[in-house]
Amino acid sequence: MKETVKKRFSIGKILMYTFLIIASFISIFPFYWMFVMATRPSAAYNSIPPTMTPGDRLVENFLAVLDKIPFFGAMWNTLVLCAVVTLVVLFISSLAGFAFAKFKFPGKNILFISILLTMIIPPQLGLIPQYYLVAKFGLLDTLFGAMIIFFLNPLGIFLMRQYIGQSVSDELVEAAKLDGCSNFRIFRSIVLPIILPAFATLGIIVFTATWGEFLWQFTVLRDPESYTIQVALSSLNTTNNVDFGMMLSGVFWATIPLVVVFLMFNKLFISSITEGSIK
Amino acid sequence: MTTASIQMIRKEGEKLTTQGKGKYRSEQTKDKISAYLYISPFFIIFAIIGLYPAAFSLYLAFQKWNGLGEMTFVGLQNFSVVLNDPLFWKSVYNTIIIGLMGTAPQIIIGIILAFILNQAFLKFKNTFRAMIFMPYITSMVAVALVFGVFFSNNDTALANYMLNLFGMDSMNWKTHEWGAKIAISVMVFWRWIGYNTIIYLAGLQSIPKDLYEAARIDGANIVQQLRFITIPLLKPFIILTVFFSTVGALQLFTEPTVFLGASAFSRTEAMTVVMYLYRDAFSLQSFGTGSATAIILLVIIIIFSALNTFLTSGIGKKRKEYKA
């Protein structure tokens, strides 16, 4: 009797490991395959059985990408865009979070709830007028035009209010006030150092989300010089006889930096994304 | 600073403030001004790029406008044009089918994966978790391009090679009614399964271990443990992912647009509602009907997210009634 119970559990273990290994394989196979195609000529694609080992065209394929799109310029644009959006969101969210967590003022609850309510407005609702506004102010094909709508981040204010409420004690704020600190000085010298971990969490969420954004950039960036990497990559697939080796080389080199950063900090990444969703 | 000294300072402060009520008042006013100042950036930006565009969309939905000339009021005509357009309904149908195929299986498989990742005996837990989460960090454009090669119309496409292995015929993934939908659903599934898994995992970690212990002693097998402990206690997390998935699926745009490339806006197999909106506004310069579509989309999103949240919150309740 005891033996059968033990045996059943070990079969369960084997099944679970098998399931997990298959799932992991499916998750990472496209990354490997992307690399294989990035090192092969397009013709390799037509072979049966399919090519599964890397070839020798790593450099040639990437040079072909550089021929088609301003790859490094687009990567730089994306980096600047994501960095500015992240910093602005961190600044706006932590200041507002500080106000909501530590100050008393009329209308506080209504204002906070109204910020949360803005989350349910789908971004497409304002797409046409936003485009019109950006066009009117001459911001089409500019990075500022491409980043401005991402400054709004209600989730950031929510997370910051939670974190400041929990980790910055009221006594500390009051004591600083009695020492004659101005409110902004309290924010800068007392609150900011305490909430740095929350900055890491929110920063990762905002940066990753902004990195992958497509619809808005695709709408306002038409000049290849102003492309972000997502728009540039998508433009590789607009002709019918596309060179797959070249295309996946572009995708591979655009994906690898984020993969490296993720592999280095994967625990922080995963805990940040989880926290941002279930708080 | 110790708590005692803080309290002392506080008492001193209270003395001071009661001595000079005027000073206390001005201190309070100052705080109020600071607070409003600190929350103002959000509201200013929201007014310009959130509220104004939303209101303008509402206004535009009743106008005929090509973005350049004069606007003319046309009443409900834009809505009737959109609602009488078979292509609009096709796009609603496509969006729902792709959304359902791409996100619904994630609930079941995500829970199973999270359940396994939460087992105490499991080795290399972090490695498995990192691998399963990795697709989430690739951009949707990258996913669409990679899977675009995987699901190309070629006979030698990897997807077709696999179909042939199982004795099935090759498929024209980008032009076939179901092929395009399946390919896009697979992309959505692949990119989001890891995200949903870690949300469920966080939920599982909040369930006390002794519950499983007790069930095991009572002779419950893994399936029974899943059914009677895991799923009911996981409910809030399931509701959360269902809500996110519903809203996200109804806004699908990037994957089909990039996957189909040049033919994205001329074919109908995988045209989603947002693609329909985009085509109206930016290819056909019909901003009025585009705005009407945006408003109809908002209504669709509200209805479906409310409906799905309602349906998911019913899961545990039924079981309770059944037990009683």
Short mmCIF file of N, CA and C in Angstrom, two decimals, chain A residues 20-118:
data_model
loop_
_atom_site.label_atom_id
_atom_site.label_comp_id
_atom_site.label_asym_id
_atom_site.label_seq_id
_atom_site.Cartn_x
_atom_site.Cartn_y
_atom_site.Cartn_z
N LEU A 20 6.97 20.69 -17.52
CA LEU A 20 7.74 21.91 -17.32
C LEU A 20 8.85 22.05 -18.35
N ILE A 21 9.49 20.91 -18.65
CA ILE A 21 10.59 20.95 -19.62
C ILE A 21 10.05 21.28 -21.02
N ILE A 22 8.91 20.67 -21.38
CA ILE A 22 8.31 20.98 -22.69
C ILE A 22 7.95 22.47 -22.75
N ALA A 23 7.33 22.96 -21.68
CA ALA A 23 6.92 24.38 -21.67
C ALA A 23 8.14 25.30 -21.78
N SER A 24 9.20 24.97 -21.06
CA SER A 24 10.41 25.79 -21.12
C SER A 24 11.01 25.76 -22.52
N PHE A 25 10.99 24.56 -23.11
CA PHE A 25 11.53 24.42 -24.46
C PHE A 25 10.76 25.30 -25.44
N ILE A 26 9.42 25.25 -25.36
CA ILE A 26 8.60 26.06 -26.26
C ILE A 26 8.88 27.55 -26.02
N SER A 27 9.10 27.91 -24.75
CA SER A 27 9.36 29.31 -24.44
C SER A 27 10.67 29.82 -25.02
N ILE A 28 11.72 28.98 -24.96
CA ILE A 28 13.01 29.52 -25.41
C ILE A 28 13.39 29.11 -26.83
N PHE A 29 12.68 28.14 -27.40
CA PHE A 29 13.04 27.72 -28.76
C PHE A 29 13.04 28.88 -29.76
N PRO A 30 12.00 29.74 -29.79
CA PRO A 30 12.02 30.83 -30.76
C PRO A 30 13.25 31.73 -30.66
N PHE A 31 13.81 31.88 -29.44
CA PHE A 31 15.01 32.70 -29.29
C PHE A 31 16.18 32.03 -30.01
N TYR A 32 16.31 30.71 -29.81
CA TYR A 32 17.39 29.97 -30.46
C TYR A 32 17.21 29.98 -31.98
N TRP A 33 15.98 29.74 -32.38
CA TRP A 33 15.68 29.65 -33.82
C TRP A 33 15.93 31.00 -34.52
N MET A 34 15.59 32.09 -33.79
CA MET A 34 15.84 33.44 -34.29
C MET A 34 17.33 33.60 -34.57
N PHE A 35 18.15 33.09 -33.62
CA PHE A 35 19.60 33.17 -33.77
C PHE A 35 20.07 32.34 -34.97
N VAL A 36 19.52 31.11 -35.12
CA VAL A 36 19.90 30.26 -36.26
C VAL A 36 19.60 30.96 -37.58
N MET A 37 18.39 31.50 -37.71
CA MET A 37 18.01 32.16 -38.96
C MET A 37 18.86 33.41 -39.20
N ALA A 38 19.26 34.07 -38.09
CA ALA A 38 20.06 35.29 -38.23
C ALA A 38 21.46 35.01 -38.77
N THR A 39 21.84 33.70 -38.76
CA THR A 39 23.19 33.36 -39.23
C THR A 39 23.16 32.58 -40.53
N ARG A 40 21.99 32.51 -41.15
CA ARG A 40 21.83 31.69 -42.36
C ARG A 40 21.34 32.53 -43.53
N PRO A 41 21.65 32.11 -44.73
CA PRO A 41 21.04 32.81 -45.88
C PRO A 41 19.56 32.44 -45.95
N SER A 42 18.77 33.24 -46.65
CA SER A 42 17.35 33.00 -46.75
C SER A 42 17.06 31.60 -47.31
N ALA A 43 17.95 31.10 -48.18
CA ALA A 43 17.74 29.80 -48.82
C ALA A 43 17.69 28.67 -47.80
N ALA A 44 18.38 28.84 -46.68
CA ALA A 44 18.40 27.81 -45.64
C ALA A 44 16.99 27.52 -45.17
N TYR A 45 16.15 28.51 -45.36
CA TYR A 45 14.80 28.38 -44.91
C TYR A 45 14.04 27.32 -45.70
N ASN A 46 14.47 27.08 -46.93
CA ASN A 46 13.73 26.14 -47.79
C ASN A 46 14.19 24.71 -47.67
N SER A 47 15.13 24.44 -46.77
CA SER A 47 15.64 23.08 -46.70
C SER A 47 14.73 22.19 -45.86
N ILE A 48 14.71 20.91 -46.27
CA ILE A 48 13.95 19.91 -45.52
C ILE A 48 14.90 18.76 -45.23
N PRO A 49 15.11 18.32 -44.00
CA PRO A 49 14.50 18.88 -42.78
C PRO A 49 15.02 20.28 -42.46
N PRO A 50 14.31 21.03 -41.65
CA PRO A 50 14.67 22.43 -41.40
C PRO A 50 16.05 22.56 -40.75
N THR A 51 16.72 23.64 -41.08
CA THR A 51 18.04 23.92 -40.51
C THR A 51 17.91 24.26 -39.03
N MET A 52 18.70 23.59 -38.21
CA MET A 52 18.60 23.86 -36.77
C MET A 52 19.94 24.23 -36.15
N THR A 53 20.97 24.39 -36.99
CA THR A 53 22.27 24.78 -36.43
C THR A 53 22.68 26.12 -37.03
N PRO A 54 23.42 26.93 -36.27
CA PRO A 54 23.84 28.25 -36.76
C PRO A 54 24.77 28.14 -37.96
N GLY A 55 24.71 29.13 -38.85
CA GLY A 55 25.57 29.16 -40.03
C GLY A 55 26.65 30.22 -39.87
N ASP A 56 27.14 30.75 -41.00
CA ASP A 56 28.28 31.66 -40.92
C ASP A 56 27.95 33.08 -41.42
N ARG A 57 26.65 33.40 -41.52
CA ARG A 57 26.30 34.71 -42.07
C ARG A 57 25.88 35.71 -41.01
N LEU A 58 26.36 35.53 -39.79
CA LEU A 58 25.99 36.41 -38.69
C LEU A 58 26.22 37.87 -39.06
N VAL A 59 27.42 38.16 -39.59
CA VAL A 59 27.78 39.55 -39.89
C VAL A 59 27.08 40.04 -41.16
N GLU A 60 27.11 39.21 -42.22
CA GLU A 60 26.49 39.62 -43.49
C GLU A 60 25.02 39.99 -43.32
N ASN A 61 24.29 39.13 -42.59
CA ASN A 61 22.87 39.40 -42.40
C ASN A 61 22.64 40.72 -41.66
N PHE A 62 23.49 40.96 -40.66
CA PHE A 62 23.32 42.19 -39.91
C PHE A 62 23.67 43.41 -40.77
N LEU A 63 24.67 43.27 -41.64
CA LEU A 63 25.01 44.37 -42.54
C LEU A 63 23.83 44.67 -43.47
N ALA A 64 23.14 43.60 -43.89
CA ALA A 64 21.96 43.78 -44.75
C ALA A 64 20.86 44.54 -43.99
N VAL A 65 20.76 44.29 -42.69
CA VAL A 65 19.79 45.03 -41.87
C VAL A 65 20.15 46.51 -41.87
N LEU A 66 21.44 46.80 -41.65
CA LEU A 66 21.90 48.19 -41.59
C LEU A 66 21.63 48.91 -42.91
N ASP A 67 21.62 48.13 -43.99
CA ASP A 67 21.33 48.68 -45.30
C ASP A 67 19.88 49.13 -45.42
N LYS A 68 19.00 48.40 -44.73
CA LYS A 68 17.56 48.64 -44.86
C LYS A 68 17.05 49.69 -43.88
N ILE A 69 17.48 49.60 -42.63
CA ILE A 69 16.95 50.51 -41.61
C ILE A 69 18.10 51.12 -40.80
N PRO A 70 17.89 52.33 -40.27
CA PRO A 70 18.91 52.92 -39.40
C PRO A 70 18.88 52.25 -38.03
N PHE A 71 19.43 51.03 -37.96
CA PHE A 71 19.29 50.20 -36.77
C PHE A 71 19.78 50.89 -35.49
N PHE A 72 21.02 51.40 -35.53
CA PHE A 72 21.59 51.97 -34.30
C PHE A 72 20.88 53.25 -33.92
N GLY A 73 20.50 54.04 -34.93
CA GLY A 73 19.74 55.27 -34.66
C GLY A 73 18.43 54.93 -33.99
N ALA A 74 17.76 53.88 -34.49
CA ALA A 74 16.46 53.50 -33.93
C ALA A 74 16.62 52.97 -32.51
N MET A 75 17.70 52.20 -32.27
CA MET A 75 17.94 51.70 -30.92
C MET A 75 18.19 52.87 -29.98
N TRP A 76 18.98 53.83 -30.43
CA TRP A 76 19.28 55.00 -29.61
C TRP A 76 17.99 55.78 -29.32
N ASN A 77 17.18 56.01 -30.36
CA ASN A 77 15.90 56.71 -30.16
C ASN A 77 15.05 56.01 -29.10
N THR A 78 15.00 54.67 -29.21
CA THR A 78 14.17 53.92 -28.26
C THR A 78 14.72 54.05 -26.84
N LEU A 79 16.04 53.97 -26.73
CA LEU A 79 16.68 54.07 -25.42
C LEU A 79 16.37 55.44 -24.79
N VAL A 80 16.53 56.50 -25.58
CA VAL A 80 16.26 57.85 -25.07
C VAL A 80 14.79 57.97 -24.68
N LEU A 81 13.92 57.51 -25.57
CA LEU A 81 12.48 57.59 -25.31
C LEU A 81 12.12 56.86 -24.02
N CYS A 82 12.61 55.64 -23.88
CA CYS A 82 12.26 54.85 -22.69
C CYS A 82 12.85 55.49 -21.44
N ALA A 83 14.08 55.98 -21.51
CA ALA A 83 14.72 56.57 -20.34
C ALA A 83 13.95 57.83 -19.91
N VAL A 84 13.62 58.70 -20.86
CA VAL A 84 12.92 59.93 -20.50
C VAL A 84 11.55 59.61 -19.92
N VAL A 85 10.80 58.71 -20.60
CA VAL A 85 9.46 58.34 -20.10
C VAL A 85 9.57 57.78 -18.69
N THR A 86 10.55 56.89 -18.46
CA THR A 86 10.69 56.29 -17.13
C THR A 86 10.98 57.36 -16.08
N LEU A 87 11.93 58.25 -16.36
CA LEU A 87 12.27 59.29 -15.38
C LEU A 87 11.08 60.20 -15.10
N VAL A 88 10.38 60.62 -16.16
CA VAL A 88 9.24 61.51 -15.96
C VAL A 88 8.15 60.81 -15.14
N VAL A 89 7.87 59.55 -15.47
CA VAL A 89 6.83 58.82 -14.73
C VAL A 89 7.24 58.65 -13.27
N LEU A 90 8.52 58.33 -13.03
CA LEU A 90 8.98 58.18 -11.64
C LEU A 90 8.80 59.49 -10.88
N PHE A 91 9.16 60.59 -11.52
CA PHE A 91 9.06 61.90 -10.86
C PHE A 91 7.60 62.25 -10.56
N ILE A 92 6.75 62.20 -11.58
CA ILE A 92 5.33 62.55 -11.39
C ILE A 92 4.69 61.63 -10.36
N SER A 93 4.97 60.31 -10.47
CA SER A 93 4.30 59.35 -9.59
C SER A 93 4.75 59.49 -8.15
N SER A 94 6.06 59.70 -7.93
CA SER A 94 6.51 59.75 -6.54
C SER A 94 6.04 61.03 -5.87
N LEU A 95 6.06 62.16 -6.59
CA LEU A 95 5.55 63.41 -6.01
C LEU A 95 4.07 63.28 -5.66
N ALA A 96 3.29 62.80 -6.62
CA ALA A 96 1.85 62.67 -6.37
C ALA A 96 1.59 61.61 -5.30
N GLY A 97 2.35 60.52 -5.33
CA GLY A 97 2.20 59.48 -4.32
C GLY A 97 2.50 60.02 -2.93
N PHE A 98 3.52 60.85 -2.84
CA PHE A 98 3.88 61.51 -1.57
C PHE A 98 2.71 62.37 -1.08
N ALA A 99 2.15 63.16 -1.97
CA ALA A 99 1.03 64.03 -1.59
C ALA A 99 -0.16 63.20 -1.09
N PHE A 100 -0.47 62.12 -1.82
CA PHE A 100 -1.64 61.31 -1.44
C PHE A 100 -1.39 60.51 -0.16
N ALA A 101 -0.12 60.18 0.11
CA ALA A 101 0.16 59.35 1.28
C ALA A 101 0.33 60.18 2.55
N LYS A 102 0.86 61.38 2.43
CA LYS A 102 1.28 62.11 3.64
C LYS A 102 0.62 63.46 3.86
N PHE A 103 -0.24 63.91 3.00
CA PHE A 103 -0.88 65.22 3.20
C PHE A 103 -2.37 65.08 3.34
N LYS A 104 -2.96 66.05 4.07
CA LYS A 104 -4.42 66.11 4.13
C LYS A 104 -4.85 67.31 3.30
N PHE A 105 -5.76 67.08 2.36
CA PHE A 105 -6.28 68.22 1.60
C PHE A 105 -7.67 67.90 1.08
N PRO A 106 -8.49 68.94 0.92
CA PRO A 106 -9.86 68.70 0.47
C PRO A 106 -9.88 68.00 -0.89
N GLY A 107 -10.79 67.06 -1.07
CA GLY A 107 -10.95 66.39 -2.36
C GLY A 107 -9.94 65.28 -2.59
N LYS A 108 -9.15 64.93 -1.55
CA LYS A 108 -8.07 63.95 -1.72
C LYS A 108 -8.58 62.61 -2.27
N ASN A 109 -9.64 62.08 -1.63
CA ASN A 109 -10.13 60.77 -2.07
C ASN A 109 -10.72 60.79 -3.46
N ILE A 110 -11.50 61.83 -3.73
CA ILE A 110 -12.12 61.92 -5.06
C ILE A 110 -11.04 62.02 -6.14
N LEU A 111 -10.02 62.84 -5.86
CA LEU A 111 -8.95 63.01 -6.85
C LEU A 111 -8.21 61.69 -7.06
N PHE A 112 -7.96 60.96 -5.96
CA PHE A 112 -7.23 59.70 -6.09
C PHE A 112 -8.04 58.68 -6.89
N ILE A 113 -9.33 58.60 -6.58
CA ILE A 113 -10.18 57.66 -7.31
C ILE A 113 -10.26 58.05 -8.79
N SER A 114 -10.32 59.35 -9.05
CA SER A 114 -10.43 59.77 -10.45
C SER A 114 -9.14 59.40 -11.21
N ILE A 115 -8.00 59.41 -10.53
CA ILE A 115 -6.76 58.97 -11.19
C ILE A 115 -6.85 57.48 -11.54
N LEU A 116 -7.37 56.70 -10.59
CA LEU A 116 -7.51 55.26 -10.87
C LEU A 116 -8.49 55.02 -12.01
N LEU A 117 -9.55 55.84 -12.06
CA LEU A 117 -10.56 55.66 -13.11
C LEU A 117 -9.99 55.92 -14.50
N THR A 118 -8.98 56.80 -14.59
CA THR A 118 -8.42 57.09 -15.92
C THR A 118 -7.78 55.83 -16.52
#
